[in-house]
PDB file of C-alpha atoms in Angstrom:
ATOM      1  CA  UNK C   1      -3.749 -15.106 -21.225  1.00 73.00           C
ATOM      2  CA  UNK C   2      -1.259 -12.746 -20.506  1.00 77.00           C
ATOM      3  CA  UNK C   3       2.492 -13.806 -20.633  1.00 88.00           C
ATOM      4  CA  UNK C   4       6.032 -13.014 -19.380  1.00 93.00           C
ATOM      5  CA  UNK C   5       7.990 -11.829 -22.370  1.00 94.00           C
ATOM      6  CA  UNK C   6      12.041 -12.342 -22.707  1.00 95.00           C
ATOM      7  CA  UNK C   7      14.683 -11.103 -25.724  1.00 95.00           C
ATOM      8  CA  UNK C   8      16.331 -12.189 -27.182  1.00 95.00           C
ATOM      9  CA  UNK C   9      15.893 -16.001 -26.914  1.00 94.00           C
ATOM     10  CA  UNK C  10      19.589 -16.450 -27.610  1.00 95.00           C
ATOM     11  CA  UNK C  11      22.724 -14.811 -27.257  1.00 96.00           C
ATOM     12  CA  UNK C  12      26.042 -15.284 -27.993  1.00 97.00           C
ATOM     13  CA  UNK C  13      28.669 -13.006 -26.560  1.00 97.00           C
ATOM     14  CA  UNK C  14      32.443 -12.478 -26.143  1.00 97.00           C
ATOM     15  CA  UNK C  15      33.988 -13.272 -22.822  1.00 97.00           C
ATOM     16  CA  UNK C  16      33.949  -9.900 -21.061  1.00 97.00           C
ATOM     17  CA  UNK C  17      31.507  -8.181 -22.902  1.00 97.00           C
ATOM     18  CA  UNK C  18      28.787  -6.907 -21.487  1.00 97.00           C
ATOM     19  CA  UNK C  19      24.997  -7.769 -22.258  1.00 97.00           C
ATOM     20  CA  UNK C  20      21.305  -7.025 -21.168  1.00 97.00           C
ATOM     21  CA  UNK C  21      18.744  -9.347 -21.070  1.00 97.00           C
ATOM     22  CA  UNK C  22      15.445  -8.003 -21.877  1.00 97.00           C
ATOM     23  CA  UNK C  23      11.943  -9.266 -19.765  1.00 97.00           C
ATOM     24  CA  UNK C  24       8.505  -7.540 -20.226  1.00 96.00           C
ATOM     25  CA  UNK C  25       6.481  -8.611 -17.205  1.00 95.00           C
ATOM     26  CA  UNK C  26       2.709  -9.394 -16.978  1.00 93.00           C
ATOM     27  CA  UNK C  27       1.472  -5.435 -16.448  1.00 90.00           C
ATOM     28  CA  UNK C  28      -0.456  -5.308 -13.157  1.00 88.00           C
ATOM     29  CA  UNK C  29       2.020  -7.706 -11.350  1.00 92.00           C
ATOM     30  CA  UNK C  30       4.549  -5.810  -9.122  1.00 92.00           C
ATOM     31  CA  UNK C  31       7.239  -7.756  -8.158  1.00 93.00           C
ATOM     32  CA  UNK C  32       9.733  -8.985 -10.870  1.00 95.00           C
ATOM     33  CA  UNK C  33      12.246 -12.039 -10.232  1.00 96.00           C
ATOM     34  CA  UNK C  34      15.640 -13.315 -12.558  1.00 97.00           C
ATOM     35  CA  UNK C  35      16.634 -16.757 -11.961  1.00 97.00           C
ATOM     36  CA  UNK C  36      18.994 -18.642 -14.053  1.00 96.00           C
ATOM     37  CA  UNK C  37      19.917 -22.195 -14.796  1.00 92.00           C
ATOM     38  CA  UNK C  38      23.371 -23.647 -15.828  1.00 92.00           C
ATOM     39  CA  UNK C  39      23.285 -26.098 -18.021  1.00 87.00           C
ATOM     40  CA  UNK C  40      21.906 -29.751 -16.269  1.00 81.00           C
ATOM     41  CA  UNK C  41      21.515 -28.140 -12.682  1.00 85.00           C
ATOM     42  CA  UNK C  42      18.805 -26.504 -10.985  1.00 88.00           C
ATOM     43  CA  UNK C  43      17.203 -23.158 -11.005  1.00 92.00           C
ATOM     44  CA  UNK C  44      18.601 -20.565  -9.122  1.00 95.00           C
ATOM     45  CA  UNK C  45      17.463 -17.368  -7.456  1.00 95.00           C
ATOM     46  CA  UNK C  46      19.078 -14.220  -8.527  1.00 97.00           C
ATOM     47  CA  UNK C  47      17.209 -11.426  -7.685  1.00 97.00           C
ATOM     48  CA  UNK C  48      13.963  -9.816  -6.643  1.00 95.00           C
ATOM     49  CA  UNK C  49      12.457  -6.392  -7.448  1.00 94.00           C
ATOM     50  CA  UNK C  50      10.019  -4.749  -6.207  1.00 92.00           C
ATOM     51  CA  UNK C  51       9.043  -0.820  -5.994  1.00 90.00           C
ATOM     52  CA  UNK C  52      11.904   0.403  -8.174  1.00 91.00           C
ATOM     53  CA  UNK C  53      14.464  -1.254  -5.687  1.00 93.00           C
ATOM     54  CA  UNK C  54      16.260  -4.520  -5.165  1.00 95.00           C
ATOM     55  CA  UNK C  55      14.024  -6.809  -2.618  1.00 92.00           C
ATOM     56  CA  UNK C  56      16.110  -9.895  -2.511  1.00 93.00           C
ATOM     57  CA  UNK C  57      19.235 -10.948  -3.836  1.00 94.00           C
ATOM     58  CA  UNK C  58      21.328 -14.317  -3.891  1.00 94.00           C
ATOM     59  CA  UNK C  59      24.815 -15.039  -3.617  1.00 93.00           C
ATOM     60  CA  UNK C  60      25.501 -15.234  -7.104  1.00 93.00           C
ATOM     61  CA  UNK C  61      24.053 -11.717  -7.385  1.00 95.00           C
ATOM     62  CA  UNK C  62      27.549 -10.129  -7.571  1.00 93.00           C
ATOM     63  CA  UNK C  63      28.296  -6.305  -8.159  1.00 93.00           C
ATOM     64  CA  UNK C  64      28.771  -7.903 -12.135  1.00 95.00           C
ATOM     65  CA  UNK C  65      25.231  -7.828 -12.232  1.00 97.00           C
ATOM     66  CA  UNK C  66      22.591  -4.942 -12.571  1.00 97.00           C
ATOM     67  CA  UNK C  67      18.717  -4.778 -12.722  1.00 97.00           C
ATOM     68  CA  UNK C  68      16.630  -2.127 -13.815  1.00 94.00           C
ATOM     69  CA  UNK C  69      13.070  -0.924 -14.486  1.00 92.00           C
ATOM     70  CA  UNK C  70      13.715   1.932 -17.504  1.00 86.00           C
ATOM     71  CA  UNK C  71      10.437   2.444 -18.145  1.00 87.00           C
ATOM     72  CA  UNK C  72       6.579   1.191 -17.224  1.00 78.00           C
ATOM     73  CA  UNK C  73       7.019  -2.098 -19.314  1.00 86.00           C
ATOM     74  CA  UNK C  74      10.650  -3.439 -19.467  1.00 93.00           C
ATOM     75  CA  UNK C  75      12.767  -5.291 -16.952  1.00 96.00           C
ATOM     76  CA  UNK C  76      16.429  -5.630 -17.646  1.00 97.00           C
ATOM     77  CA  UNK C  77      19.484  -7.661 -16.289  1.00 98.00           C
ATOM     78  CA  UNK C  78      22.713  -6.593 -16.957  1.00 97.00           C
ATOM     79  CA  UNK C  79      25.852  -8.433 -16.675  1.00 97.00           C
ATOM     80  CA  UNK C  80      28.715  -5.955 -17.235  1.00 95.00           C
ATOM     81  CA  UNK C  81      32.025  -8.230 -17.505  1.00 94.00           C
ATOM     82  CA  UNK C  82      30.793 -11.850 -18.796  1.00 96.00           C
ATOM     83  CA  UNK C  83      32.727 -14.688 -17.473  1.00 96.00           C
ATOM     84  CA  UNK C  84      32.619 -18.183 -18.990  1.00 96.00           C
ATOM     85  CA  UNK C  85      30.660 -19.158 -15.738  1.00 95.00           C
ATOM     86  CA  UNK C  86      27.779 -17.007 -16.706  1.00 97.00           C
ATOM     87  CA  UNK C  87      26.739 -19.120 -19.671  1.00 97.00           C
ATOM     88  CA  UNK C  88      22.910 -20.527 -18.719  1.00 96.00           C
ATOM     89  CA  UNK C  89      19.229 -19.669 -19.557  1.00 95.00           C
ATOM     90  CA  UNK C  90      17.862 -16.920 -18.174  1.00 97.00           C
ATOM     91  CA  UNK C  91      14.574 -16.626 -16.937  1.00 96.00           C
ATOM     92  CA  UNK C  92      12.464 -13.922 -15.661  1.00 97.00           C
ATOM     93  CA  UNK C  93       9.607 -14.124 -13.290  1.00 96.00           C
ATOM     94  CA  UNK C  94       6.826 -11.798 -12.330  1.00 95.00           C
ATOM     95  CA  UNK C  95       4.065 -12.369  -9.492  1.00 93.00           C
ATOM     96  CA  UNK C  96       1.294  -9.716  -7.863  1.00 89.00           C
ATOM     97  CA  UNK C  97       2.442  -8.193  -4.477  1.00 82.00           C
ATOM     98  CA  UNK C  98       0.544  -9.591  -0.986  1.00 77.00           C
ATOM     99  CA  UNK C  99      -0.656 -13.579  -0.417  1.00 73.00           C
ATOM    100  CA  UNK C 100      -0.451 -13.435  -4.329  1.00 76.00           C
ATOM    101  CA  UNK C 101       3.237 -12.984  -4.742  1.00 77.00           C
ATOM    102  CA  UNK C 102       4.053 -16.753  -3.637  1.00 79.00           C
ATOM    103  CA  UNK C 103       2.679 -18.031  -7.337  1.00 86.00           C
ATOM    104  CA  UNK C 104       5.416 -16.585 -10.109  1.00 91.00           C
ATOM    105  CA  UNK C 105       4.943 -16.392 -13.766  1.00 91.00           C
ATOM    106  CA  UNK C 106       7.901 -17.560 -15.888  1.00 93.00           C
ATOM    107  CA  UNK C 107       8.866 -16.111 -19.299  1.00 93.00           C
ATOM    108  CA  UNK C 108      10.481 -18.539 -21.765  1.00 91.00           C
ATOM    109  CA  UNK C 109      14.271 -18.009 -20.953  1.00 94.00           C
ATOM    110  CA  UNK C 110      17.010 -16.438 -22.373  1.00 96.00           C
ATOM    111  CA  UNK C 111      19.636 -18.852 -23.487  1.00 95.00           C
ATOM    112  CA  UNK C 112      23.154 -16.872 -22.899  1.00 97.00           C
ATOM    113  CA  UNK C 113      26.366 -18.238 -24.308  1.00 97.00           C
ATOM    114  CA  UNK C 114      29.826 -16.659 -23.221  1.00 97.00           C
ATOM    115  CA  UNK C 115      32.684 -17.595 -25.548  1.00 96.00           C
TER     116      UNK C 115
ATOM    117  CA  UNK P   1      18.701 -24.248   4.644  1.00 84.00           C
ATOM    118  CA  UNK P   2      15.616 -25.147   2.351  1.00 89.00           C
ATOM    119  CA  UNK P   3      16.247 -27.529  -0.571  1.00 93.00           C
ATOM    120  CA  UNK P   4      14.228 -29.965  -2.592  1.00 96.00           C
ATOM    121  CA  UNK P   5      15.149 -33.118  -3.950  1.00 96.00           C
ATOM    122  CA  UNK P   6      13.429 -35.013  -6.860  1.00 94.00           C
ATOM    123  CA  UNK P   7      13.864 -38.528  -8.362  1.00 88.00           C
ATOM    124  CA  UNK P   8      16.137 -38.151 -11.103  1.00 84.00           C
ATOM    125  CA  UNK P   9      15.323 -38.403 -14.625  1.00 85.00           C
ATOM    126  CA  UNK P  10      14.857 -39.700 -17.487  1.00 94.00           C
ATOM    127  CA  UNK P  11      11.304 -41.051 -16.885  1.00 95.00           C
ATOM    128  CA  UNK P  12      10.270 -43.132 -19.728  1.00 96.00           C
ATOM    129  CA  UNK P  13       6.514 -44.558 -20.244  1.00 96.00           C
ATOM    130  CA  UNK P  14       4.190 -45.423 -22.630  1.00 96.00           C
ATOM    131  CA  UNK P  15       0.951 -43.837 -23.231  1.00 97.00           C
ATOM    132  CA  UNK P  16      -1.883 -44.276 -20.557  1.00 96.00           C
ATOM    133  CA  UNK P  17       0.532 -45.547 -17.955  1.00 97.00           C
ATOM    134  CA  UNK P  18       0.279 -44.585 -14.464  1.00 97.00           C
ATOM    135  CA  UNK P  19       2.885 -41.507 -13.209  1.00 97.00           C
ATOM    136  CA  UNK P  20       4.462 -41.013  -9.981  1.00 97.00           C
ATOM    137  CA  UNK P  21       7.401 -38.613  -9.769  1.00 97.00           C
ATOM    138  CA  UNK P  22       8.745 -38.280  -5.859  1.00 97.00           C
ATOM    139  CA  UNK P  23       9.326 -35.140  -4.205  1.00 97.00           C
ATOM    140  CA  UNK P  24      10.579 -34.220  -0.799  1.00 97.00           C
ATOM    141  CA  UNK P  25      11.477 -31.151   0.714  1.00 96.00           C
ATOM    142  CA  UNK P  26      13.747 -29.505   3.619  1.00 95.00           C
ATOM    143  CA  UNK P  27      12.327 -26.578   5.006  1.00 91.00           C
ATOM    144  CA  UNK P  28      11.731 -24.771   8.109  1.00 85.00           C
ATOM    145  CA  UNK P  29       8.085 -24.137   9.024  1.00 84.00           C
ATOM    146  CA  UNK P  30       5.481 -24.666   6.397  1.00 87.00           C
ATOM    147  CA  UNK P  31       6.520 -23.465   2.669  1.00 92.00           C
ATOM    148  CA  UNK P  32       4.010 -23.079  -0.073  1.00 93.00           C
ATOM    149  CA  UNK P  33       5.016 -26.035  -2.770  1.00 96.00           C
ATOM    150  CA  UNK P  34       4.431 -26.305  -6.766  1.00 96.00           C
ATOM    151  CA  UNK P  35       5.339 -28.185  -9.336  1.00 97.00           C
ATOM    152  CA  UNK P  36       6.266 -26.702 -12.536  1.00 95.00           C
ATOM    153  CA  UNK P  37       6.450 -28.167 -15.867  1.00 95.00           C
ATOM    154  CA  UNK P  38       8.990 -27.080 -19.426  1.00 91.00           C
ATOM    155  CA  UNK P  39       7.712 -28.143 -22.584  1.00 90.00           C
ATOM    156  CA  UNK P  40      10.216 -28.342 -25.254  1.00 84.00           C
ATOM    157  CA  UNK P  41      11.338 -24.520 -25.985  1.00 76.00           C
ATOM    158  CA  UNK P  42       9.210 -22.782 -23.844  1.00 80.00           C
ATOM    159  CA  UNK P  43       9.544 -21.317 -20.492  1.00 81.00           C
ATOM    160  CA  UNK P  44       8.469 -22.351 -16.579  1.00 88.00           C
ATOM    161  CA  UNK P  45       5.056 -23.223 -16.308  1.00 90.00           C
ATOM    162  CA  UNK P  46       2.820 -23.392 -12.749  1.00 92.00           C
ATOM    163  CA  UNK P  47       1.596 -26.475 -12.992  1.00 96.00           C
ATOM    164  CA  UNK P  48      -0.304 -26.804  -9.462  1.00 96.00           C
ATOM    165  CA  UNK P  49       0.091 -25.860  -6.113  1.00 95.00           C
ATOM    166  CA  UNK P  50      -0.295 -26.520  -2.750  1.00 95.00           C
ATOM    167  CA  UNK P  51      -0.120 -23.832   0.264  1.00 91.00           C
ATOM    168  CA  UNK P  52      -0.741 -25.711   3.497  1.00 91.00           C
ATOM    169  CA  UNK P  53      -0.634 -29.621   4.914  1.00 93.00           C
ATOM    170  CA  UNK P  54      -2.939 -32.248   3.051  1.00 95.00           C
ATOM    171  CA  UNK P  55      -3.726 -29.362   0.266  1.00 95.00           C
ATOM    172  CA  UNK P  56      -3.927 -31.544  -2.785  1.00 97.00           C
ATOM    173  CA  UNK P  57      -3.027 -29.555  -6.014  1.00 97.00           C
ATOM    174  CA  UNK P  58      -4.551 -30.561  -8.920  1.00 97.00           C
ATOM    175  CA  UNK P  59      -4.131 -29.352 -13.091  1.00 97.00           C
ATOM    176  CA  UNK P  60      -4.300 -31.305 -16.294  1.00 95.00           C
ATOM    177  CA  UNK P  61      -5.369 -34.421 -14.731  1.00 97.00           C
ATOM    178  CA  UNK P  62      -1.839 -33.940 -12.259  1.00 98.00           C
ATOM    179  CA  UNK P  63      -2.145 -34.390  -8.743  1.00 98.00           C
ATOM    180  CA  UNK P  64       0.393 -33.737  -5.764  1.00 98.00           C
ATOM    181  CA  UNK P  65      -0.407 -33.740  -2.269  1.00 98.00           C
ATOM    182  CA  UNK P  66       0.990 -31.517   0.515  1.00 97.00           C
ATOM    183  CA  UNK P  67       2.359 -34.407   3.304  1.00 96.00           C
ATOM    184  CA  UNK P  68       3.836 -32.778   6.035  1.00 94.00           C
ATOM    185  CA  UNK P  69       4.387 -35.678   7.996  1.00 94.00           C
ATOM    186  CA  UNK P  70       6.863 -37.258   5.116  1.00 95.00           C
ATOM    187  CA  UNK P  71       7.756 -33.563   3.723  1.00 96.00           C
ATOM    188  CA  UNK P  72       6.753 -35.022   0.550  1.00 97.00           C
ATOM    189  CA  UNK P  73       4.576 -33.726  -2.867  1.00 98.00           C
ATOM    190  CA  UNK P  74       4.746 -36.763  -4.878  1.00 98.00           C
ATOM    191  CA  UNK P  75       3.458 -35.810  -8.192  1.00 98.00           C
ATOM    192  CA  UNK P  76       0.930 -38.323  -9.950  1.00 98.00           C
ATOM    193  CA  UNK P  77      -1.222 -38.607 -12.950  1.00 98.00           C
ATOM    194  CA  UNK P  78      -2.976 -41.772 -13.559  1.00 96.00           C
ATOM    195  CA  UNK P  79      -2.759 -41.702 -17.809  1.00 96.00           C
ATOM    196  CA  UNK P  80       0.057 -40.277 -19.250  1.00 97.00           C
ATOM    197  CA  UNK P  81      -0.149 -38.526 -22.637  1.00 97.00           C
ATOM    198  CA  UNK P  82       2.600 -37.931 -24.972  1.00 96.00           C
ATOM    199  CA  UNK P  83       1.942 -34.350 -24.541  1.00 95.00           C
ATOM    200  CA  UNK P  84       3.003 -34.662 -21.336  1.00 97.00           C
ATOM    201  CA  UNK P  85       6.553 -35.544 -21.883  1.00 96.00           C
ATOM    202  CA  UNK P  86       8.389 -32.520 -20.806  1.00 96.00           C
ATOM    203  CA  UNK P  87      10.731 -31.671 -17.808  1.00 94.00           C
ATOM    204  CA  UNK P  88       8.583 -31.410 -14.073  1.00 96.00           C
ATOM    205  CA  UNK P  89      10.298 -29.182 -11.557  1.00 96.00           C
ATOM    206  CA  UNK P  90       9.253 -29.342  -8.050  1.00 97.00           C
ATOM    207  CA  UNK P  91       9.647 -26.402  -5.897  1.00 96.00           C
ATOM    208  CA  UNK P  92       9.092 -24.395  -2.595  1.00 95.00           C
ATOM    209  CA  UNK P  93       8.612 -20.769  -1.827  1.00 92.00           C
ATOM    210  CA  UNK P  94       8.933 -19.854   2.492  1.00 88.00           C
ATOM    211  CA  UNK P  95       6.377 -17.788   3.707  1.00 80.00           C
ATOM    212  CA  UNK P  96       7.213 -14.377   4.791  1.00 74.00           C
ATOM    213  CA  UNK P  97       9.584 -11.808   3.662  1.00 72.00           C
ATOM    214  CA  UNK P  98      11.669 -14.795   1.489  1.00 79.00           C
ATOM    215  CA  UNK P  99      11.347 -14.064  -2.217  1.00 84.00           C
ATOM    216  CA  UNK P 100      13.125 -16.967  -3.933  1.00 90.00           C
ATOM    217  CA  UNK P 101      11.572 -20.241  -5.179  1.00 93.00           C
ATOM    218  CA  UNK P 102      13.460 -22.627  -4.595  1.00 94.00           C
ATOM    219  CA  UNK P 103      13.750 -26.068  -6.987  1.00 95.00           C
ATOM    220  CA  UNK P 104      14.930 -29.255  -7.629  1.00 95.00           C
ATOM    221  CA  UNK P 105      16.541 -30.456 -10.347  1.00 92.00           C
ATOM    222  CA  UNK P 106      14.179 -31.496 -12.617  1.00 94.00           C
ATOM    223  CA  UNK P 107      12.749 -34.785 -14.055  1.00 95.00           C
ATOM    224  CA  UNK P 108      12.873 -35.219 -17.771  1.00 95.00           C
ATOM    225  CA  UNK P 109      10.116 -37.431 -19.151  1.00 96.00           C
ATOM    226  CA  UNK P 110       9.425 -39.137 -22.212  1.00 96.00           C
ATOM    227  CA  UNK P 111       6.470 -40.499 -22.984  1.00 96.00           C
ATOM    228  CA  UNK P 112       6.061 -43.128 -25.723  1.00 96.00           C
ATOM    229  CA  UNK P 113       2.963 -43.561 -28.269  1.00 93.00           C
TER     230      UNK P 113
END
């Protein structure tokens, strides 16, 4: 069955360093979501993409944060300046456009650490 | 704005007893609602679903049914495994133009051989 993809599983970074999370979606599905969770509270929205552009985007979506599609495959997030705040797993999400896109696939997480 | 609220956790049963984890939900007009379910180290997982009023979802031997009435989707299963013991996220999506699912906090259960 196919599966959402995520590197690395962990990372551990320096407090204003910048990192990339890595997703590979399910191919065929068109619409690609990052959520996150802090540690013992919920999941939360970040972002939607869909056709090479940004559909959606939360709150928490600040101009720290980046998403791109470099090539047929890979989905990236990109948090330029980490702050201490920004430690949490990081999960991405794919889904098929139309009355399909309501039922998101989940990849395992990334588990970010900012020292 | 939309939010969900689940019992909190720990849940902790023995095998082959009877599961009920409580869901309710704030929304305006009538969201699409799932459960979802962690295992230890892996990722979000669609459990079931349910996409209008009195829908019942069904997976695994899980149930929830859509109740509009009580804006609830009480999960249920009547025999636990110890399989099952994993974290259960309920969750709503709006219909429309709204991309986000949105979820509550989790319940963490344990079940016990």
């Amino acid at each position: 069955e196919p599966e959402v993809t995520q590197t690395p599983s962990h990372q551990v970074t320096q407090m204003g360093q910048e990192v990339i999370l890595r997703c590979v979606p399910i191919s065929n599905h068109l619409y690609f979501y990052w959520y996150r969770q802090i540690l013992g509270q919920k999941v939360e929205f970040l972002v939607s993409f869909y056709n090479n552009e940004i559909s959606e985007k939360s709150e928490i979506f600040d101009d720290q944060f980046s998403v791109e599609r470099p090539d047929g495959s890979n989905f990236t997030l990109k948090i330029r300046s980490t702050k201490l705040e920004d430690s949490a797993m990081y999960f991405c999400a794919s889904s098929f456009s139309g009355q399909l896109r309501e039922t998101q696939y989940f990849g395992p997480g990334t588990r970010l650490l900012v020292l | 704005g939309n939010s969900v609220t689940q019992m909190e956790g720990p849940v902790t049963l023995s095998e082959e007893a009877f599961l009920t984890i409580n869901c309710t939900y704030t929304a305006t007009g009538y969201p699409s609602l799932f459960w979802y379910v962690q295992y230890p180290g892996e990722g979000l997982q669609l459990l079931l679903k349910a996409t209008k009023a009195d829908d019942k979802g069904s997976n695994k031997g899980f149930e929830a049914t859509y109740r509009k009435e009580t804006t609830s989707f009480h999960l249920e299963k009547g025999s636990v495994q110890v399989s099952d013991s994993a974290v259960y996220f309920c969750a709503l999506k709006s219909r429309g133009r709204d991309d986000k699912i949105i979820f509550g906090k989790g319940t963490r259960l344990h079940i016990l051989p």
